[in-house]
Amino acid sequence: MIEEAFRRTGVRRTPQRFFVMEHLLLRRDHATVEELCAAVNRDNAMTSRATVYNTLHALVEAGLVIEIMLDGKAARYDANLEKHHHFICDNCGSVEDVEWFDLPPEMEKKQFRAFEAILRGKCIRCQ
Amino acid sequence: MIEEAFRRTGVRRTPQRFFVMEHLLLRRDHATVEELCAAVNRDNAMTSRATVYNTLHALVEAGLVIEIMLDGKAARYDANLEKHHHFICDNCGSVEDVEWFDLPPEMEKKQFRAFEAILRGKCIRCQ
DNA sequence: GTCCCTGCAAACGGTTTGCACCCGG
DNA sequence: CCGGGTGCAAACCGTTTGCAGGGAC
């Protein structure tokens, strides 16, 4: 529940923040700022790009959303908080979640703070 | 040998291209365009930023260098053609090569075209 | 009532592009 | 000589910032 998550993490509840969070939860398609801005403005009240950036920073800070930076293109945002990796389609550039797997044992020893895998290929639609 | 690599891959040999390639081979520190531009201009003839970009595209195209895009910051370039992963220091942002490891067997089955791991932590200097 | 959020517009940093000139093959 | 590379400057695109006004708590 969004209200509850905001209260719990101390994120101030504004319509803009609510709509952004709602969109990320409903359509888990790794939206970019541009897409979120368009979606929120289509469905609801007016929201500036700057506010979408501000909102996303707040949500990332609060741990409600993760930021995915791939290939130097626009950042994408993901409300899936389970540990997972990412797949990028060579053809259409879409991003999909991939089930989590750990580092091999010999690497695990080295105590990295974080591990993230990026997998590439053609997605089902593009094959 | 640089001359030979250029001839083999059909990259036209200009002083600028030679110096960029030389720098990447000698100091394998994952240089950014900015750093390469500065280094080439310090040591040798004048070279514009646009030409460094052009050169790097040509070298990546020719398969003599790989491009590393991390965290939406400036691209970095690497003359290490062996398969490897990358480590980024949380503190200073430096990038290091990490020995290659494969996907776990259950993932290997899915036939991804490419796999790249990004590891994070503190580098030796920053610990 | 106090902060913090919002919208706007300008600034920013990395990269790309258009163009006239130049040089490698 | 020809095609492609070079330098310069302007354009581009995603993101950040400064600021005045407004809404959450």
PDB file of N, CA and C in Angstrom, chain B residues 50-115:
ATOM      1  N   ALA B  50      36.463  15.992 -30.769  1.00  0.00           N
ATOM      2  CA  ALA B  50      35.679  15.305 -31.804  1.00  0.00           C
ATOM      3  C   ALA B  50      36.488  14.184 -32.432  1.00  0.00           C
ATOM      4  N   THR B  51      37.777  14.421 -32.636  1.00  0.00           N
ATOM      5  CA  THR B  51      38.620  13.398 -33.252  1.00  0.00           C
ATOM      6  C   THR B  51      38.859  12.237 -32.305  1.00  0.00           C
ATOM      7  N   VAL B  52      38.964  12.523 -31.012  1.00  0.00           N
ATOM      8  CA  VAL B  52      39.107  11.434 -30.049  1.00  0.00           C
ATOM      9  C   VAL B  52      37.856  10.560 -30.084  1.00  0.00           C
ATOM     10  N   TYR B  53      36.698  11.187 -30.129  1.00  0.00           N
ATOM     11  CA  TYR B  53      35.447  10.414 -30.242  1.00  0.00           C
ATOM     12  C   TYR B  53      35.452   9.584 -31.510  1.00  0.00           C
ATOM     13  N   ASN B  54      35.771  10.226 -32.595  1.00  0.00           N
ATOM     14  CA  ASN B  54      35.816   9.545 -33.888  1.00  0.00           C
ATOM     15  C   ASN B  54      36.780   8.358 -33.843  1.00  0.00           C
ATOM     16  N   THR B  55      37.957   8.600 -33.315  1.00  0.00           N
ATOM     17  CA  THR B  55      38.979   7.563 -33.207  1.00  0.00           C
ATOM     18  C   THR B  55      38.485   6.385 -32.375  1.00  0.00           C
ATOM     19  N   LEU B  56      37.882   6.688 -31.234  1.00  0.00           N
ATOM     20  CA  LEU B  56      37.425   5.616 -30.354  1.00  0.00           C
ATOM     21  C   LEU B  56      36.331   4.800 -31.015  1.00  0.00           C
ATOM     22  N   HIS B  57      35.443   5.454 -31.726  1.00  0.00           N
ATOM     23  CA  HIS B  57      34.407   4.712 -32.446  1.00  0.00           C
ATOM     24  C   HIS B  57      35.049   3.771 -33.458  1.00  0.00           C
ATOM     25  N   ALA B  58      36.055   4.295 -34.160  1.00  0.00           N
ATOM     26  CA  ALA B  58      36.737   3.465 -35.164  1.00  0.00           C
ATOM     27  C   ALA B  58      37.424   2.275 -34.501  1.00  0.00           C
ATOM     28  N   LEU B  59      38.068   2.504 -33.370  1.00  0.00           N
ATOM     29  CA  LEU B  59      38.788   1.427 -32.686  1.00  0.00           C
ATOM     30  C   LEU B  59      37.825   0.387 -32.121  1.00  0.00           C
ATOM     31  N   VAL B  60      36.684   0.844 -31.603  1.00  0.00           N
ATOM     32  CA  VAL B  60      35.683  -0.091 -31.081  1.00  0.00           C
ATOM     33  C   VAL B  60      35.125  -0.911 -32.244  1.00  0.00           C
ATOM     34  N   GLU B  61      34.796  -0.225 -33.328  1.00  0.00           N
ATOM     35  CA  GLU B  61      34.300  -0.865 -34.555  1.00  0.00           C
ATOM     36  C   GLU B  61      35.261  -1.949 -35.029  1.00  0.00           C
ATOM     37  N   ALA B  62      36.553  -1.611 -34.996  1.00  0.00           N
ATOM     38  CA  ALA B  62      37.596  -2.527 -35.485  1.00  0.00           C
ATOM     39  C   ALA B  62      37.864  -3.659 -34.499  1.00  0.00           C
ATOM     40  N   GLY B  63      37.278  -3.562 -33.308  1.00  0.00           N
ATOM     41  CA  GLY B  63      37.482  -4.612 -32.306  1.00  0.00           C
ATOM     42  C   GLY B  63      38.823  -4.522 -31.602  1.00  0.00           C
ATOM     43  N   LEU B  64      39.467  -3.350 -31.647  1.00  0.00           N
ATOM     44  CA  LEU B  64      40.773  -3.205 -30.996  1.00  0.00           C
ATOM     45  C   LEU B  64      40.637  -2.693 -29.561  1.00  0.00           C
ATOM     46  N   VAL B  65      39.454  -2.232 -29.224  1.00  0.00           N
ATOM     47  CA  VAL B  65      39.230  -1.592 -27.933  1.00  0.00           C
ATOM     48  C   VAL B  65      37.775  -1.852 -27.539  1.00  0.00           C
ATOM     49  N   ILE B  66      37.497  -1.947 -26.230  1.00  0.00           N
ATOM     50  CA  ILE B  66      36.093  -2.044 -25.827  1.00  0.00           C
ATOM     51  C   ILE B  66      35.653  -0.817 -25.048  1.00  0.00           C
ATOM     52  N   GLU B  67      34.374  -0.528 -25.181  1.00  0.00           N
ATOM     53  CA  GLU B  67      33.791   0.635 -24.526  1.00  0.00           C
ATOM     54  C   GLU B  67      33.093   0.155 -23.260  1.00  0.00           C
ATOM     55  N   ILE B  68      33.304   0.872 -22.158  1.00  0.00           N
ATOM     56  CA  ILE B  68      32.671   0.506 -20.893  1.00  0.00           C
ATOM     57  C   ILE B  68      31.806   1.664 -20.423  1.00  0.00           C
ATOM     58  N   MET B  69      30.510   1.416 -20.354  1.00  0.00           N
ATOM     59  CA  MET B  69      29.567   2.442 -19.922  1.00  0.00           C
ATOM     60  C   MET B  69      29.070   2.061 -18.547  1.00  0.00           C
ATOM     61  N   LEU B  70      29.368   2.879 -17.549  1.00  0.00           N
ATOM     62  CA  LEU B  70      28.968   2.534 -16.190  1.00  0.00           C
ATOM     63  C   LEU B  70      28.302   3.705 -15.509  1.00  0.00           C
ATOM     64  N   ASP B  71      27.160   3.468 -14.881  1.00  0.00           N
ATOM     65  CA  ASP B  71      26.520   4.460 -14.025  1.00  0.00           C
ATOM     66  C   ASP B  71      26.190   5.753 -14.741  1.00  0.00           C
ATOM     67  N   GLY B  72      26.059   5.747 -16.051  1.00  0.00           N
ATOM     68  CA  GLY B  72      25.663   6.946 -16.757  1.00  0.00           C
ATOM     69  C   GLY B  72      26.720   8.040 -16.763  1.00  0.00           C
ATOM     70  N   LYS B  73      27.912   7.702 -16.275  1.00  0.00           N
ATOM     71  CA  LYS B  73      28.990   8.684 -16.340  1.00  0.00           C
ATOM     72  C   LYS B  73      29.687   8.567 -17.706  1.00  0.00           C
ATOM     73  N   ALA B  74      30.750   9.335 -17.882  1.00  0.00           N
ATOM     74  CA  ALA B  74      31.469   9.319 -19.158  1.00  0.00           C
ATOM     75  C   ALA B  74      31.946   7.903 -19.500  1.00  0.00           C
ATOM     76  N   ALA B  75      31.892   7.555 -20.785  1.00  0.00           N
ATOM     77  CA  ALA B  75      32.335   6.241 -21.241  1.00  0.00           C
ATOM     78  C   ALA B  75      33.824   6.063 -20.969  1.00  0.00           C
ATOM     79  N   ARG B  76      34.241   4.826 -20.732  1.00  0.00           N
ATOM     80  CA  ARG B  76      35.649   4.524 -20.537  1.00  0.00           C
ATOM     81  C   ARG B  76      36.069   3.517 -21.593  1.00  0.00           C
ATOM     82  N   TYR B  77      37.364   3.484 -21.898  1.00  0.00           N
ATOM     83  CA  TYR B  77      37.839   2.633 -22.975  1.00  0.00           C
ATOM     84  C   TYR B  77      38.961   1.743 -22.491  1.00  0.00           C
ATOM     85  N   ASP B  78      38.975   0.520 -23.024  1.00  0.00           N
ATOM     86  CA  ASP B  78      39.806  -0.538 -22.476  1.00  0.00           C
ATOM     87  C   ASP B  78      40.425  -1.339 -23.632  1.00  0.00           C
ATOM     88  N   ALA B  79      41.767  -1.385 -23.647  1.00  0.00           N
ATOM     89  CA  ALA B  79      42.456  -2.144 -24.702  1.00  0.00           C
ATOM     90  C   ALA B  79      42.674  -3.603 -24.286  1.00  0.00           C
ATOM     91  N   ASN B  80      42.160  -3.980 -23.137  1.00  0.00           N
ATOM     92  CA  ASN B  80      42.238  -5.372 -22.689  1.00  0.00           C
ATOM     93  C   ASN B  80      41.135  -6.169 -23.373  1.00  0.00           C
ATOM     94  N   LEU B  81      41.530  -7.016 -24.336  1.00  0.00           N
ATOM     95  CA  LEU B  81      40.534  -7.726 -25.130  1.00  0.00           C
ATOM     96  C   LEU B  81      40.177  -9.091 -24.549  1.00  0.00           C
ATOM     97  N   GLU B  82      40.894  -9.511 -23.503  1.00  0.00           N
ATOM     98  CA  GLU B  82      40.536 -10.768 -22.835  1.00  0.00           C
ATOM     99  C   GLU B  82      39.159 -10.616 -22.205  1.00  0.00           C
ATOM    100  N   LYS B  83      38.419 -11.694 -22.137  1.00  0.00           N
ATOM    101  CA  LYS B  83      37.120 -11.654 -21.454  1.00  0.00           C
ATOM    102  C   LYS B  83      37.343 -11.303 -19.995  1.00  0.00           C
ATOM    103  N   HIS B  84      36.637 -10.337 -19.495  1.00  0.00           N
ATOM    104  CA  HIS B  84      36.764  -9.995 -18.079  1.00  0.00           C
ATOM    105  C   HIS B  84      35.548  -9.219 -17.607  1.00  0.00           C
ATOM    106  N   HIS B  85      35.432  -9.068 -16.280  1.00  0.00           N
ATOM    107  CA  HIS B  85      34.355  -8.275 -15.700  1.00  0.00           C
ATOM    108  C   HIS B  85      34.961  -6.989 -15.148  1.00  0.00           C
ATOM    109  N   HIS B  86      34.124  -6.169 -14.521  1.00  0.00           N
ATOM    110  CA  HIS B  86      34.641  -4.900 -13.992  1.00  0.00           C
ATOM    111  C   HIS B  86      34.245  -4.643 -12.547  1.00  0.00           C
ATOM    112  N   PHE B  87      35.160  -3.980 -11.873  1.00  0.00           N
ATOM    113  CA  PHE B  87      34.966  -3.579 -10.488  1.00  0.00           C
ATOM    114  C   PHE B  87      35.017  -2.059 -10.422  1.00  0.00           C
ATOM    115  N   ILE B  88      34.085  -1.443  -9.698  1.00  0.00           N
ATOM    116  CA  ILE B  88      34.090   0.014  -9.524  1.00  0.00           C
ATOM    117  C   ILE B  88      34.225   0.323  -8.047  1.00  0.00           C
ATOM    118  N   CYS B  89      35.124   1.232  -7.720  1.00  0.00           N
ATOM    119  CA  CYS B  89      35.302   1.636  -6.328  1.00  0.00           C
ATOM    120  C   CYS B  89      34.194   2.610  -5.932  1.00  0.00           C
ATOM    121  N   ASP B  90      33.501   2.285  -4.849  1.00  0.00           N
ATOM    122  CA  ASP B  90      32.419   3.134  -4.336  1.00  0.00           C
ATOM    123  C   ASP B  90      32.930   4.525  -4.009  1.00  0.00           C
ATOM    124  N   ASN B  91      34.194   4.573  -3.588  1.00  0.00           N
ATOM    125  CA  ASN B  91      34.740   5.815  -3.065  1.00  0.00           C
ATOM    126  C   ASN B  91      35.340   6.699  -4.156  1.00  0.00           C
ATOM    127  N   CYS B  92      36.303   6.175  -4.909  1.00  0.00           N
ATOM    128  CA  CYS B  92      37.015   7.023  -5.869  1.00  0.00           C
ATOM    129  C   CYS B  92      36.520   6.829  -7.309  1.00  0.00           C
ATOM    130  N   GLY B  93      35.681   5.850  -7.527  1.00  0.00           N
ATOM    131  CA  GLY B  93      35.129   5.666  -8.864  1.00  0.00           C
ATOM    132  C   GLY B  93      36.052   5.002  -9.870  1.00  0.00           C
ATOM    133  N   SER B  94      37.238   4.591  -9.433  1.00  0.00           N
ATOM    134  CA  SER B  94      38.164   3.942 -10.365  1.00  0.00           C
ATOM    135  C   SER B  94      37.607   2.593 -10.806  1.00  0.00           C
ATOM    136  N   VAL B  95      38.010   2.167 -11.977  1.00  0.00           N
ATOM    137  CA  VAL B  95      37.515   0.920 -12.567  1.00  0.00           C
ATOM    138  C   VAL B  95      38.667  -0.056 -12.705  1.00  0.00           C
ATOM    139  N   GLU B  96      38.459  -1.286 -12.276  1.00  0.00           N
ATOM    140  CA  GLU B  96      39.505  -2.307 -12.401  1.00  0.00           C
ATOM    141  C   GLU B  96      38.943  -3.519 -13.127  1.00  0.00           C
ATOM    142  N   ASP B  97      39.822  -4.238 -13.831  1.00  0.00           N
ATOM    143  CA  ASP B  97      39.397  -5.475 -14.464  1.00  0.00           C
ATOM    144  C   ASP B  97      39.325  -6.573 -13.417  1.00  0.00           C
ATOM    145  N   VAL B  98      38.370  -7.470 -13.603  1.00  0.00           N
ATOM    146  CA  VAL B  98      38.200  -8.609 -12.691  1.00  0.00           C
ATOM    147  C   VAL B  98      38.230  -9.869 -13.530  1.00  0.00           C
ATOM    148  N   GLU B  99      38.924 -10.900 -13.033  1.00  0.00           N
ATOM    149  CA  GLU B  99      39.060 -12.134 -13.811  1.00  0.00           C
ATOM    150  C   GLU B  99      37.694 -12.673 -14.247  1.00  0.00           C
ATOM    151  N   TRP B 100      37.661 -13.250 -15.397  1.00  0.00           N
ATOM    152  CA  TRP B 100      36.424 -13.764 -15.965  1.00  0.00           C
ATOM    153  C   TRP B 100      35.858 -14.932 -15.164  1.00  0.00           C
ATOM    154  N   PHE B 101      34.526 -14.967 -15.015  1.00  0.00           N
ATOM    155  CA  PHE B 101      33.843 -16.172 -14.536  1.00  0.00           C
ATOM    156  C   PHE B 101      32.578 -16.319 -15.351  1.00  0.00           C
ATOM    157  N   ASP B 102      32.145 -17.541 -15.535  1.00  0.00           N
ATOM    158  CA  ASP B 102      30.978 -17.797 -16.377  1.00  0.00           C
ATOM    159  C   ASP B 102      29.684 -17.684 -15.590  1.00  0.00           C
ATOM    160  N   LEU B 103      28.588 -17.661 -16.336  1.00  0.00           N
ATOM    161  CA  LEU B 103      27.261 -17.746 -15.735  1.00  0.00           C
ATOM    162  C   LEU B 103      27.125 -19.096 -15.048  1.00  0.00           C
ATOM    163  N   PRO B 104      26.303 -19.194 -14.017  1.00  0.00           N
ATOM    164  CA  PRO B 104      26.039 -20.513 -13.433  1.00  0.00           C
ATOM    165  C   PRO B 104      25.331 -21.387 -14.465  1.00  0.00           C
ATOM    166  N   PRO B 105      25.509 -22.712 -14.373  1.00  0.00           N
ATOM    167  CA  PRO B 105      25.008 -23.636 -15.399  1.00  0.00           C
ATOM    168  C   PRO B 105      23.537 -23.445 -15.753  1.00  0.00           C
ATOM    169  N   GLU B 106      22.687 -23.201 -14.754  1.00  0.00           N
ATOM    170  CA  GLU B 106      21.248 -23.075 -15.050  1.00  0.00           C
ATOM    171  C   GLU B 106      20.942 -21.842 -15.890  1.00  0.00           C
ATOM    172  N   MET B 107      21.828 -20.855 -15.869  1.00  0.00           N
ATOM    173  CA  MET B 107      21.640 -19.644 -16.675  1.00  0.00           C
ATOM    174  C   MET B 107      22.262 -19.817 -18.055  1.00  0.00           C
ATOM    175  N   GLU B 108      23.345 -20.551 -18.068  1.00  0.00           N
ATOM    176  CA  GLU B 108      24.079 -20.822 -19.301  1.00  0.00           C
ATOM    177  C   GLU B 108      23.141 -21.405 -20.370  1.00  0.00           C
ATOM    178  N   LYS B 109      22.193 -22.174 -19.926  1.00  0.00           N
ATOM    179  CA  LYS B 109      21.239 -22.834 -20.837  1.00  0.00           C
ATOM    180  C   LYS B 109      20.443 -21.828 -21.659  1.00  0.00           C
ATOM    181  N   LYS B 110      20.255 -20.634 -21.098  1.00  0.00           N
ATOM    182  CA  LYS B 110      19.347 -19.691 -21.741  1.00  0.00           C
ATOM    183  C   LYS B 110      19.959 -18.957 -22.923  1.00  0.00           C
ATOM    184  N   GLN B 111      21.226 -19.249 -23.198  1.00  0.00           N
ATOM    185  CA  GLN B 111      21.821 -18.755 -24.437  1.00  0.00           C
ATOM    186  C   GLN B 111      21.806 -17.245 -24.585  1.00  0.00           C
ATOM    187  N   PHE B 112      22.234 -16.538 -23.585  1.00  0.00           N
ATOM    188  CA  PHE B 112      22.353 -15.097 -23.726  1.00  0.00           C
ATOM    189  C   PHE B 112      23.503 -14.789 -24.671  1.00  0.00           C
ATOM    190  N   ARG B 113      23.395 -13.707 -25.396  1.00  0.00           N
ATOM    191  CA  ARG B 113      24.455 -13.334 -26.336  1.00  0.00           C
ATOM    192  C   ARG B 113      25.675 -12.809 -25.592  1.00  0.00           C
ATOM    193  N   ALA B 114      25.435 -12.130 -24.478  1.00  0.00           N
ATOM    194  CA  ALA B 114      26.544 -11.547 -23.734  1.00  0.00           C
ATOM    195  C   ALA B 114      26.223 -11.523 -22.252  1.00  0.00           C
ATOM    196  N   PHE B 115      27.273 -11.563 -21.455  1.00  0.00           N
ATOM    197  CA  PHE B 115      27.140 -11.526 -20.003  1.00  0.00           C
ATOM    198  C   PHE B 115      28.251 -10.638 -19.479  1.00  0.00           C
TER     199      PHE B 115
END
